[in-house]
Amino acid sequence: MHDKIKIRRAVMKDIPELIVIVKGVSSIEDYPNEYNKNYFVKMLKRNIVLSAEIDDKIVGFAEFEWDKHAKRVFLESVAVAKKFRGKGIASRLLEEAESFAKRKRANLISMLVRDWNTAMNSLAKKKKYVKSDNFYLWGKRLP
């Protein structure tokens, strides 16, 4: 399956397909109204978004931020349609983000992954990412 995956930069016309994919991600219940067309327009303007296609259909995407001053890439999100998980798509998206980082001579590529996201945590370990022992994500729900 790996060789059938085409990775390219996402464009505005891809937004409807990106919305379908992200709405299929289980964590979306936390942010039900956030992932709309305006969100994706801002995302495409602000960050680098790669789409993964199989047979001309978008089946996944990765969003990352390039900080040229700090020479770092921060992976904001990776999402793959449920039907296409386990086929190497997230792996290919991560490889492309790493290639981008290397071309830019970045010092670091990093990401935050929820503890329950076993697939992405496993992929990070497989790709030799190192879990930080000195970083905490603090949050507070506001009324």
mmCIF file of C-alpha atoms in Angstrom:
data_model
loop_
_atom_site.group_PDB
_atom_site.id
_atom_site.type_symbol
_atom_site.label_atom_id
_atom_site.label_comp_id
_atom_site.label_asym_id
_atom_site.label_seq_id
_atom_site.Cartn_x
_atom_site.Cartn_y
_atom_site.Cartn_z
ATOM 1 C CA MET A 1 0.000 0.000 0.000
ATOM 2 C CA HIS A 2 2.918 2.325 0.790
ATOM 3 C CA ASP A 3 3.742 2.826 -2.898
ATOM 4 C CA LYS A 4 0.158 3.850 -3.808
ATOM 5 C CA ILE A 5 0.185 6.768 -1.357
ATOM 6 C CA LYS A 6 0.742 10.161 -2.977
ATOM 7 C CA ILE A 7 1.766 13.010 -0.676
ATOM 8 C CA ARG A 8 1.258 16.597 -1.777
ATOM 9 C CA ARG A 9 0.686 20.056 -0.326
ATOM 10 C CA ALA A 10 -2.984 20.584 0.513
ATOM 11 C CA VAL A 11 -4.812 23.459 -1.159
ATOM 12 C CA MET A 12 -8.060 25.319 -0.487
ATOM 13 C CA LYS A 13 -10.155 23.055 -2.726
ATOM 14 C CA ASP A 14 -9.200 20.137 -0.437
ATOM 15 C CA ILE A 15 -11.012 21.607 2.569
ATOM 16 C CA PRO A 16 -14.251 19.567 2.246
ATOM 17 C CA GLU A 17 -12.260 16.309 2.213
ATOM 18 C CA LEU A 18 -10.075 17.446 5.128
ATOM 19 C CA ILE A 19 -13.186 18.237 7.175
ATOM 20 C CA VAL A 20 -14.582 14.746 6.541
ATOM 21 C CA ILE A 21 -11.331 13.174 7.722
ATOM 22 C CA VAL A 22 -10.992 15.236 10.883
ATOM 23 C CA LYS A 23 -14.627 14.649 11.837
ATOM 24 C CA GLY A 24 -13.844 10.932 11.828
ATOM 25 C CA VAL A 25 -11.109 11.367 14.432
ATOM 26 C CA SER A 26 -12.296 10.230 17.856
ATOM 27 C CA SER A 27 -11.042 13.279 19.752
ATOM 28 C CA ILE A 28 -13.314 15.565 17.764
ATOM 29 C CA GLU A 29 -16.011 15.346 20.461
ATOM 30 C CA ASP A 30 -13.850 17.738 22.470
ATOM 31 C CA TYR A 31 -14.136 20.428 19.796
ATOM 32 C CA PRO A 32 -17.348 19.786 17.830
ATOM 33 C CA ASN A 33 -17.685 23.217 16.208
ATOM 34 C CA GLU A 34 -14.053 24.130 15.798
ATOM 35 C CA TYR A 35 -13.288 22.122 12.682
ATOM 36 C CA ASN A 36 -15.188 24.026 10.028
ATOM 37 C CA LYS A 37 -14.247 25.654 6.730
ATOM 38 C CA ASN A 38 -12.897 28.814 8.415
ATOM 39 C CA TYR A 39 -10.650 26.726 10.652
ATOM 40 C CA PHE A 40 -9.122 24.960 7.637
ATOM 41 C CA VAL A 41 -8.722 28.182 5.644
ATOM 42 C CA LYS A 42 -6.697 29.629 8.538
ATOM 43 C CA MET A 43 -4.763 26.377 8.914
ATOM 44 C CA LEU A 44 -3.774 26.311 5.231
ATOM 45 C CA LYS A 45 -2.659 29.945 5.379
ATOM 46 C CA ARG A 46 -0.786 29.635 8.686
ATOM 47 C CA ASN A 47 0.899 26.233 8.511
ATOM 48 C CA ILE A 48 2.090 23.604 6.097
ATOM 49 C CA VAL A 49 -0.531 20.962 5.408
ATOM 50 C CA LEU A 50 0.286 17.802 3.508
ATOM 51 C CA SER A 51 -2.437 15.569 2.156
ATOM 52 C CA ALA A 52 -2.126 11.845 1.542
ATOM 53 C CA GLU A 53 -4.017 10.493 -1.453
ATOM 54 C CA ILE A 54 -4.865 7.043 -2.678
ATOM 55 C CA ASP A 55 -6.511 6.848 -6.103
ATOM 56 C CA ASP A 56 -6.984 10.653 -6.140
ATOM 57 C CA LYS A 57 -8.928 10.607 -2.847
ATOM 58 C CA ILE A 58 -7.565 12.359 0.234
ATOM 59 C CA VAL A 59 -7.286 9.766 3.009
ATOM 60 C CA GLY A 60 -5.155 11.651 5.517
ATOM 61 C CA PHE A 61 -3.263 14.814 6.279
ATOM 62 C CA ALA A 62 -0.526 16.257 8.452
ATOM 63 C CA GLU A 63 -0.309 19.839 9.624
ATOM 64 C CA PHE A 64 2.958 21.294 10.865
ATOM 65 C CA GLU A 65 4.478 24.618 11.728
ATOM 66 C CA TRP A 66 7.929 25.720 10.596
ATOM 67 C CA ASP A 67 9.674 28.097 13.008
ATOM 68 C CA LYS A 68 12.538 29.420 10.916
ATOM 69 C CA HIS A 69 14.039 31.435 13.779
ATOM 70 C CA ALA A 70 14.260 28.485 16.166
ATOM 71 C CA LYS A 71 14.931 26.033 13.298
ATOM 72 C CA ARG A 72 12.146 23.706 14.509
ATOM 73 C CA VAL A 73 9.187 21.921 13.018
ATOM 74 C CA PHE A 74 6.222 21.286 15.270
ATOM 75 C CA LEU A 75 3.760 18.674 14.082
ATOM 76 C CA GLU A 76 0.326 20.034 14.963
ATOM 77 C CA SER A 77 -1.786 17.111 13.808
ATOM 78 C CA VAL A 78 -1.918 13.919 11.805
ATOM 79 C CA ALA A 79 -5.277 12.481 10.828
ATOM 80 C CA VAL A 80 -6.062 9.419 8.731
ATOM 81 C CA ALA A 81 -9.539 8.267 7.698
ATOM 82 C CA LYS A 82 -10.525 5.247 9.801
ATOM 83 C CA LYS A 83 -10.960 3.035 6.736
ATOM 84 C CA PHE A 84 -7.325 3.656 5.746
ATOM 85 C CA ARG A 85 -5.571 3.320 9.087
ATOM 86 C CA GLY A 86 -2.822 0.739 9.466
ATOM 87 C CA LYS A 87 -1.723 1.130 5.846
ATOM 88 C CA GLY A 88 1.368 3.277 6.394
ATOM 89 C CA ILE A 89 -0.287 6.620 5.651
ATOM 90 C CA ALA A 90 0.605 8.354 8.926
ATOM 91 C CA SER A 91 4.122 6.969 8.566
ATOM 92 C CA ARG A 92 4.472 8.478 5.083
ATOM 93 C CA LEU A 93 3.103 11.830 6.261
ATOM 94 C CA LEU A 94 5.592 11.847 9.120
ATOM 95 C CA GLU A 95 8.441 10.963 6.727
ATOM 96 C CA GLU A 96 7.458 13.880 4.471
ATOM 97 C CA ALA A 97 7.360 16.280 7.445
ATOM 98 C CA GLU A 98 10.827 15.043 8.433
ATOM 99 C CA SER A 99 12.074 15.541 4.851
ATOM 100 C CA PHE A 100 10.784 19.105 4.941
ATOM 101 C CA ALA A 101 12.559 19.674 8.276
ATOM 102 C CA LYS A 102 15.828 18.291 6.887
ATOM 103 C CA ARG A 103 15.598 20.481 3.767
ATOM 104 C CA LYS A 104 15.165 23.502 6.044
ATOM 105 C CA ARG A 105 18.091 22.338 8.218
ATOM 106 C CA ALA A 106 15.867 22.181 11.293
ATOM 107 C CA ASN A 107 17.385 21.157 14.625
ATOM 108 C CA LEU A 108 14.243 19.481 15.911
ATOM 109 C CA ILE A 109 10.905 18.049 14.901
ATOM 110 C CA SER A 110 8.441 17.543 17.725
ATOM 111 C CA MET A 111 4.806 16.800 18.472
ATOM 112 C CA LEU A 112 2.361 16.452 21.323
ATOM 113 C CA VAL A 113 0.430 13.179 21.336
ATOM 114 C CA ARG A 114 -2.418 12.355 23.684
ATOM 115 C CA ASP A 115 -1.688 9.450 26.008
ATOM 116 C CA TRP A 116 -4.674 7.448 24.700
ATOM 117 C CA ASN A 117 -3.510 7.728 21.073
ATOM 118 C CA THR A 118 -1.694 4.397 21.072
ATOM 119 C CA ALA A 119 -1.280 4.300 17.287
ATOM 120 C CA MET A 120 0.522 7.644 17.100
ATOM 121 C CA ASN A 121 2.560 6.958 20.241
ATOM 122 C CA SER A 122 3.663 3.630 18.726
ATOM 123 C CA LEU A 123 4.526 5.307 15.431
ATOM 124 C CA ALA A 124 6.586 7.965 17.230
ATOM 125 C CA LYS A 125 8.558 5.254 19.034
ATOM 126 C CA LYS A 126 9.003 3.287 15.806
ATOM 127 C CA LYS A 127 10.343 6.427 14.090
ATOM 128 C CA LYS A 128 12.789 6.935 16.983
ATOM 129 C CA TYR A 129 11.155 9.985 18.555
ATOM 130 C CA VAL A 130 12.106 10.393 22.197
ATOM 131 C CA LYS A 131 9.473 11.060 24.838
ATOM 132 C CA SER A 132 10.211 14.177 26.858
ATOM 133 C CA ASP A 133 10.531 13.737 30.599
ATOM 134 C CA ASN A 134 10.521 17.442 31.360
ATOM 135 C CA PHE A 135 7.428 18.706 29.577
ATOM 136 C CA TYR A 136 3.929 18.999 30.946
ATOM 137 C CA LEU A 137 0.835 20.124 29.110
ATOM 138 C CA TRP A 138 -1.399 22.058 31.465
ATOM 139 C CA GLY A 139 -4.947 22.999 30.626
ATOM 140 C CA LYS A 140 -8.081 24.376 32.183
ATOM 141 C CA ARG A 141 -11.619 24.105 30.854
ATOM 142 C CA LEU A 142 -13.387 27.439 31.038
ATOM 143 C CA PRO A 143 -17.138 27.893 31.438
#
